[in-house]
Structures are given as structure tokens and as C-alpha cells.
Short mmCIF file of N, CA, C and O in Angstrom, two decimals:
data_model
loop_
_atom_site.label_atom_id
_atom_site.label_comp_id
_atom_site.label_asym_id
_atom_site.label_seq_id
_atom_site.Cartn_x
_atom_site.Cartn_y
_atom_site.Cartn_z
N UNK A 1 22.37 -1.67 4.06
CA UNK A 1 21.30 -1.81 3.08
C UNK A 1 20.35 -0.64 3.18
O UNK A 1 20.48 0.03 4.21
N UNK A 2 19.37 -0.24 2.29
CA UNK A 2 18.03 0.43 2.35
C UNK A 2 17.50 0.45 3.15
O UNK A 2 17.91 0.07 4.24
N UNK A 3 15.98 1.06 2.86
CA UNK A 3 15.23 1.12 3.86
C UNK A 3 14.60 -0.09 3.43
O UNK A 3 14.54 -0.96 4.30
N UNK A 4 14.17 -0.33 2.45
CA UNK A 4 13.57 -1.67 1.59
C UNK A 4 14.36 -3.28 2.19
O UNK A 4 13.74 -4.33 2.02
N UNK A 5 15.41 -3.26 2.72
CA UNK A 5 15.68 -4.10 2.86
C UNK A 5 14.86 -5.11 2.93
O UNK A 5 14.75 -5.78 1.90
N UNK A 6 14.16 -5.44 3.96
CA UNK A 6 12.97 -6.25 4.26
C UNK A 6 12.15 -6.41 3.30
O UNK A 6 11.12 -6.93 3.75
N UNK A 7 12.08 -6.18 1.96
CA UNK A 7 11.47 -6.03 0.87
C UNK A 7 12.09 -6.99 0.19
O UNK A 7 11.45 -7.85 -0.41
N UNK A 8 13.38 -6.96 0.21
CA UNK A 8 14.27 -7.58 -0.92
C UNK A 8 14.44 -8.88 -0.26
O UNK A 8 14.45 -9.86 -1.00
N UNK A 9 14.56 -9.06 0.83
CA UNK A 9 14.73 -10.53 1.58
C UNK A 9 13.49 -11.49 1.51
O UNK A 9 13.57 -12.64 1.96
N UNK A 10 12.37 -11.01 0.97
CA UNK A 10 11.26 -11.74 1.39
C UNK A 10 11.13 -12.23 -0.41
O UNK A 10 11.23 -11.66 -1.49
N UNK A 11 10.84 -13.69 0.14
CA UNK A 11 10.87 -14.22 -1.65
C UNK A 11 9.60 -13.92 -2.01
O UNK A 11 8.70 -13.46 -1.31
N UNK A 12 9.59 -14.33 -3.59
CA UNK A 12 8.14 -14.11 -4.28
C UNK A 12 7.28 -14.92 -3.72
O UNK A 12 6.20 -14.32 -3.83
N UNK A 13 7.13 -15.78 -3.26
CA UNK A 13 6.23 -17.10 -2.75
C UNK A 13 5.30 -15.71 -1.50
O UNK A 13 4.09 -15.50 -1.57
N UNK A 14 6.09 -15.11 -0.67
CA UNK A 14 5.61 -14.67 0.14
C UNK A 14 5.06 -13.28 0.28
O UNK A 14 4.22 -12.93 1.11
N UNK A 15 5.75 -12.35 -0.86
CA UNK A 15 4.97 -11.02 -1.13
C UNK A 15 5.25 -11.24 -2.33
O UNK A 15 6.33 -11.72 -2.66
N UNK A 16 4.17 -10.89 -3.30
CA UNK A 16 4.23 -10.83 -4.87
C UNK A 16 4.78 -9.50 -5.11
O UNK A 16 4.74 -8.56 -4.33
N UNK A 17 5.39 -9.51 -6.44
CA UNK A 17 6.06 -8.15 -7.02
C UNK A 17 5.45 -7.02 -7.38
O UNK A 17 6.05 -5.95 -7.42
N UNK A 18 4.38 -7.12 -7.62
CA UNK A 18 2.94 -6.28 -7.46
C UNK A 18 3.10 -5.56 -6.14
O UNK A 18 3.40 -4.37 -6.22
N UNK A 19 2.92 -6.20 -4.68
CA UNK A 19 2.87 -5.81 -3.91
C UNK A 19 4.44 -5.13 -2.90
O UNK A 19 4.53 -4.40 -1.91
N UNK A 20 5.68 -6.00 -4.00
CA UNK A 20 6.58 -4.82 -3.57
C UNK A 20 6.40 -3.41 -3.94
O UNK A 20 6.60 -2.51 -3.13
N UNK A 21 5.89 -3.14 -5.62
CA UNK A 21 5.84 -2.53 -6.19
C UNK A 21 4.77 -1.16 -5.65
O UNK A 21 4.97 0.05 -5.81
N UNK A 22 3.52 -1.93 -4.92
CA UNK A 22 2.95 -0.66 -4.42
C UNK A 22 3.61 -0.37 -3.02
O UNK A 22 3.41 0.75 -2.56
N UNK A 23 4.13 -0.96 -2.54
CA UNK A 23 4.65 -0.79 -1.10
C UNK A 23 5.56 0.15 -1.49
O UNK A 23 5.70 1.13 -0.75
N UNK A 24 6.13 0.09 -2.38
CA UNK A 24 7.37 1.39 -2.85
C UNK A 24 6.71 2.73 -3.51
O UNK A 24 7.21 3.83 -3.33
N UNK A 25 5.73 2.57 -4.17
CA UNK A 25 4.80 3.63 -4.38
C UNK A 25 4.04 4.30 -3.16
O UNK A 25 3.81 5.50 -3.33
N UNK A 26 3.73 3.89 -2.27
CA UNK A 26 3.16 3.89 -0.81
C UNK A 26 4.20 4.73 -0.27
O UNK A 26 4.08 5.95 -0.23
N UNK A 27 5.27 4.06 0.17
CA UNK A 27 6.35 4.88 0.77
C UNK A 27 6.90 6.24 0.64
O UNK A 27 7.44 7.08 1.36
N UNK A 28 6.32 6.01 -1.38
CA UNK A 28 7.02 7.45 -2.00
C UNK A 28 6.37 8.87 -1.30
O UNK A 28 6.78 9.96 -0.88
N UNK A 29 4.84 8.00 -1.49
CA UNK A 29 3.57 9.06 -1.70
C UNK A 29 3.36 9.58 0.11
O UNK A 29 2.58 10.49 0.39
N UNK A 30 4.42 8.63 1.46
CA UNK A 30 4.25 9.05 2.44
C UNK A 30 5.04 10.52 3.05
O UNK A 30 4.66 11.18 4.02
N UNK A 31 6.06 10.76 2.30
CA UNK A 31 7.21 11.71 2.64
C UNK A 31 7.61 11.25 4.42
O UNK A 31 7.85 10.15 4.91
N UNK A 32 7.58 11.96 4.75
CA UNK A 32 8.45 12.13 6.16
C UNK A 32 7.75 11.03 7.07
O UNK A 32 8.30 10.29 7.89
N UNK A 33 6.54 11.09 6.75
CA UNK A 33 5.72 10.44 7.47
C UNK A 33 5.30 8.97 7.32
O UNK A 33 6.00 8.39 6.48
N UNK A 34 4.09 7.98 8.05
CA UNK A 34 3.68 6.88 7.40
C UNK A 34 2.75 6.96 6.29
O UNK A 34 2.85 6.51 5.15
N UNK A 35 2.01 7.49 6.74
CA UNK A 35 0.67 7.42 6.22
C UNK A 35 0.22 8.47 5.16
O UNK A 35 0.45 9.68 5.06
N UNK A 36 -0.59 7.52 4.34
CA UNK A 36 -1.42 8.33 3.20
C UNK A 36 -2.99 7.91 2.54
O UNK A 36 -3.86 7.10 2.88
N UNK A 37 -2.85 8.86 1.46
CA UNK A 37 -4.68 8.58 1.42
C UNK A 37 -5.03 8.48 -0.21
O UNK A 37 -6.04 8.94 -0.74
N UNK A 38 -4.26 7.96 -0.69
CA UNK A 38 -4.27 7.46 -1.90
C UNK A 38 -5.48 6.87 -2.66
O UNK A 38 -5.61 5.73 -2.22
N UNK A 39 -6.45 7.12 -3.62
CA UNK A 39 -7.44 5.78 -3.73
C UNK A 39 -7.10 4.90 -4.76
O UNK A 39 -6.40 5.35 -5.66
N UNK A 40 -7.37 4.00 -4.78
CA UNK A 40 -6.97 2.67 -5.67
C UNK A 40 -6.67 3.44 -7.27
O UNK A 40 -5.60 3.75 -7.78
N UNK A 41 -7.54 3.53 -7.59
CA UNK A 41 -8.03 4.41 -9.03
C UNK A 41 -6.64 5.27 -9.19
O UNK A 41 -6.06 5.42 -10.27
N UNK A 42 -6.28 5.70 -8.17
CA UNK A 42 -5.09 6.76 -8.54
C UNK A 42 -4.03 6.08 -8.07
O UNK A 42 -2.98 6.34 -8.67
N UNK A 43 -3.94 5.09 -6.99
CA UNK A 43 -2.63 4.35 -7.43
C UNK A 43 -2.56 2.88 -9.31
O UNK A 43 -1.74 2.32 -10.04
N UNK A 44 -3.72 2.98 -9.14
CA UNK A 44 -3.81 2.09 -10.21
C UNK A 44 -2.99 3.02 -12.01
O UNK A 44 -2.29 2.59 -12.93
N UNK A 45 -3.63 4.47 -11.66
CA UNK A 45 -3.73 5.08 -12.82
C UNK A 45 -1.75 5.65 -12.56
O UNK A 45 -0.96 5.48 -13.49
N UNK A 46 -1.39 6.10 -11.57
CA UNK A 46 -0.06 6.14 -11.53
C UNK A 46 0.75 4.88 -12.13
O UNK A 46 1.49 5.08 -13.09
N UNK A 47 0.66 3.97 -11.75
CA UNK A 47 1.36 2.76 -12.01
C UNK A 47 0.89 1.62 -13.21
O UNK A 47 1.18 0.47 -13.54
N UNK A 48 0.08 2.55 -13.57
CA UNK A 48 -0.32 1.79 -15.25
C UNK A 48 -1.10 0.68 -14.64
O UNK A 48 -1.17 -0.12 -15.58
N UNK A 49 -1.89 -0.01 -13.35
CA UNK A 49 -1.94 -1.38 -13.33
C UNK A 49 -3.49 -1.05 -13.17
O UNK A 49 -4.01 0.04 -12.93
N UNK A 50 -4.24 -2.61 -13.41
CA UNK A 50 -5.56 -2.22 -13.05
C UNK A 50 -6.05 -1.95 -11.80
O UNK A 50 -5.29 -1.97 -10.82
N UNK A 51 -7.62 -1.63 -11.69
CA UNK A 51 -7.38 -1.53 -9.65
C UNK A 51 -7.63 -3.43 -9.17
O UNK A 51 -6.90 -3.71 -8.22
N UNK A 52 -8.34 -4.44 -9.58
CA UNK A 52 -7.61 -5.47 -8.93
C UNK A 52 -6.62 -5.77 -9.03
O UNK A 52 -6.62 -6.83 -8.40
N UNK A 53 -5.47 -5.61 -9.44
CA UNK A 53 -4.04 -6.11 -9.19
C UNK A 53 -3.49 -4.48 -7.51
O UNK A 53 -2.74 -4.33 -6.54
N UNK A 54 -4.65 -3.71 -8.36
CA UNK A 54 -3.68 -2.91 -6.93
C UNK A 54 -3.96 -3.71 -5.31
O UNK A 54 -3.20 -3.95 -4.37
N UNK A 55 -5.74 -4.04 -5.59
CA UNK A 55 -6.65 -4.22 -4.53
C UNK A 55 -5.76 -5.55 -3.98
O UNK A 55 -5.67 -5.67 -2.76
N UNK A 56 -5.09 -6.54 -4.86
CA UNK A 56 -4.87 -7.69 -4.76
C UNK A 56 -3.04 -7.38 -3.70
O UNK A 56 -2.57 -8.17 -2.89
N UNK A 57 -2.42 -6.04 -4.12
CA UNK A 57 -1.23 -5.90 -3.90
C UNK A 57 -1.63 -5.59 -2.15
O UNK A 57 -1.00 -6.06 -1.20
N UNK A 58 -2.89 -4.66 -2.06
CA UNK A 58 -3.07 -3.82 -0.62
C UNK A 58 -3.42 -5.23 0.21
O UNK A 58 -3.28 -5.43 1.42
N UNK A 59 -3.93 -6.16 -0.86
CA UNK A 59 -4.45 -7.42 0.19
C UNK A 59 -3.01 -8.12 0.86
O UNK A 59 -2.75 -8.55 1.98
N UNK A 60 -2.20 -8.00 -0.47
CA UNK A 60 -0.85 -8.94 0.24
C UNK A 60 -0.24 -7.83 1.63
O UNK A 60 -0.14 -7.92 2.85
N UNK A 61 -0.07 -7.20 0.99
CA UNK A 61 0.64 -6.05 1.86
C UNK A 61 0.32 -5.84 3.40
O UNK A 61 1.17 -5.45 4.19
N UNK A 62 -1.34 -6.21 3.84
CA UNK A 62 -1.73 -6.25 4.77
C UNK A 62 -2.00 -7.76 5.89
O UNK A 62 -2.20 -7.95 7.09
N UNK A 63 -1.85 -8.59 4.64
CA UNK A 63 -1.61 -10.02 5.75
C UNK A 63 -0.19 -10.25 5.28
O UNK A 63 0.11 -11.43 5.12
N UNK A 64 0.86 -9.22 4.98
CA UNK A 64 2.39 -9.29 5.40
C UNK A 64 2.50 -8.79 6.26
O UNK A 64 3.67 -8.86 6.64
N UNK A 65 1.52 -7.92 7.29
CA UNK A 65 1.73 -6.97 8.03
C UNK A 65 2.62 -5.95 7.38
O UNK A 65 3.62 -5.64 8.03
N UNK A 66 2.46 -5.48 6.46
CA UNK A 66 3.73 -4.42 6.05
C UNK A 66 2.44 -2.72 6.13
O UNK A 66 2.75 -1.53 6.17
N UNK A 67 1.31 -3.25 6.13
CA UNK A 67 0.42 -2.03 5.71
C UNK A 67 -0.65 -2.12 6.55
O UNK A 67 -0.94 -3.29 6.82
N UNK A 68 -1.27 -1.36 7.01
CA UNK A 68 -2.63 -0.86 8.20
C UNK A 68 -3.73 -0.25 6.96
O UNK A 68 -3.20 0.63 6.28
N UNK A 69 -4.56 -0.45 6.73
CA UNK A 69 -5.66 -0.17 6.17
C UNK A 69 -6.75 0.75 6.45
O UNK A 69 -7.73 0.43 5.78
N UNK A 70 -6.93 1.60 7.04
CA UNK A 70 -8.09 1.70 7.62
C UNK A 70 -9.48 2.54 6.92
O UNK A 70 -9.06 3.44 6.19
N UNK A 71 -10.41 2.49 6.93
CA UNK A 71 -11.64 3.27 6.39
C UNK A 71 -11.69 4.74 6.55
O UNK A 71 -11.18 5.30 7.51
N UNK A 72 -12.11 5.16 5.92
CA UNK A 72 -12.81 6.92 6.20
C UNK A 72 -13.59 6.75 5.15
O UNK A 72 -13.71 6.09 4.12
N UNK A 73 -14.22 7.82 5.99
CA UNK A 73 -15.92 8.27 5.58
C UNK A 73 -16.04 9.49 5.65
O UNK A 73 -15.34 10.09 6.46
N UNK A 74 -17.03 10.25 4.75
CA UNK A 74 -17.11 11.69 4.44
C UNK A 74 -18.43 11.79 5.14
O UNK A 74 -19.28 10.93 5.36
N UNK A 75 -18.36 13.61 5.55
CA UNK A 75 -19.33 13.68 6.82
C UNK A 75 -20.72 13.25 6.46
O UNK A 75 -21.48 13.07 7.41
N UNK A 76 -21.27 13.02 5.06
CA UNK A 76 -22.37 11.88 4.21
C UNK A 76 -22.26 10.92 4.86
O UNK A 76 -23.38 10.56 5.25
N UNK A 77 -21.41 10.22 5.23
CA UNK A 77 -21.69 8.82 5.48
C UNK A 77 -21.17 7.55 4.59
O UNK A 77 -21.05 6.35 4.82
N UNK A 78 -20.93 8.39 3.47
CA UNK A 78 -20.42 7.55 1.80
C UNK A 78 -18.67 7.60 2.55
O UNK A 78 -18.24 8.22 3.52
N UNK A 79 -17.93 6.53 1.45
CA UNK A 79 -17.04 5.94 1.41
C UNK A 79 -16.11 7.08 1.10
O UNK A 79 -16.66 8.13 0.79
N UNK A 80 -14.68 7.04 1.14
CA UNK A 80 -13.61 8.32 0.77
C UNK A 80 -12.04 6.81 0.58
O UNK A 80 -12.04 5.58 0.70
N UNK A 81 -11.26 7.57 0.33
CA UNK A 81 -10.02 6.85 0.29
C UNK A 81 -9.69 6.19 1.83
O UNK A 81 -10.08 6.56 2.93
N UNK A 82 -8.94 5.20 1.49
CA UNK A 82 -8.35 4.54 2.77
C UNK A 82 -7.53 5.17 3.46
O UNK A 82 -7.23 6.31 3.09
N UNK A 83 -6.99 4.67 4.57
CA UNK A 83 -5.85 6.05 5.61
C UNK A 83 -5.15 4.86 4.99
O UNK A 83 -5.83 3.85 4.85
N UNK A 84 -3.78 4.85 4.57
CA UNK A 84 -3.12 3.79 4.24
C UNK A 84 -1.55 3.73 5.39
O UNK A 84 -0.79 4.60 4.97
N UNK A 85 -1.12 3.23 6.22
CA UNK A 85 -0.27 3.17 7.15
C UNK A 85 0.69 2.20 6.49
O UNK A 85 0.23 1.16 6.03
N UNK A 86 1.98 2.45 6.42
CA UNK A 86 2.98 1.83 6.58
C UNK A 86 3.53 0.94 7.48
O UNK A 86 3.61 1.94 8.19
N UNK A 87 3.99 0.03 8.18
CA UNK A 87 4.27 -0.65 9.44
C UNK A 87 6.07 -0.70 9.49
O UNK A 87 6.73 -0.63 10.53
N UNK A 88 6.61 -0.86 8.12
CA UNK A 88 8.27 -1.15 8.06
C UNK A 88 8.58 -0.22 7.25
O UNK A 88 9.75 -0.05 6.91
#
């Protein structure tokens, strides 16, 4: 199988299709690596969706454990894109 496998085994009840959907956008946008720095707005505007359905996908994604979240901040002190980590 894929790398997705674990994607395709897990029913809708338990990750919504939304949130396969950015998890595969996620992956794209990581290349070699896990991690990226994507902000909502621009995964929203890539994938045609609004940003709560994205916000709602990063929420599933992260109590699937499939995604690490973490904050950054610009040397201001103000908000910047998320570090977005992959886990599978």
C-alpha cells in the first residue's frame, strides 16, 4: 500500500474527509521532510475551502494524533503561521 495507508483504513466516523484532505495537502507542501508553515488562509485559499473547515480539519488531525501544531511568533511578539508537523 501507500504511504496514506493509515488514511484509508480509518473510517469517516473517526477522521472526516476534510481532514484526510488537508493531511494530504500537508504532506504535499512537506517534501522530504515533516514539517511546514502553511497559514490557514493559504491552505484554505489552495483548496477552495473556508478557513473554519480548514481550522476544523487541523483540529481533527491533531486529536488523531496524525499532526503536532505548534505556535511561532515574530520577533514583535504578534502571531506568524503554525510549525505544522506530521506524525505518520
Amino acid at each position: 500500500m501507500s504511504y496514506f495507508n493509515h488514511l484509508y483504513k480509518t473510517s469517516p466516523d473517526e477522521l472526516p474527509h476534510r481532514a484526510r484532505a488537508v493531511y494530504m495537502y500537508l504532506k504535499d507542501r512537506t517534501g522530504k521532510g515533516t514539517e511546514c508553515w502553511p497559514a490557514v488562509n493559504t491552505i484554505a485559499a489552495d483548496m477552495n475551502l473556508s478557513r473554519s473547515t480548514v481550522k476544523r480539519a487541523l483540529h481533527d488531525l491533531v486529536q488523531a494524533e496524525l499532526l503536532e501544531k505548534e505556535p511561532r511568533y515574530r520577533e514583535n511578539g504578534s502571531n506568524t503561521s503554525n510549525r505544522l508537523v506530521l506524525k505518520k
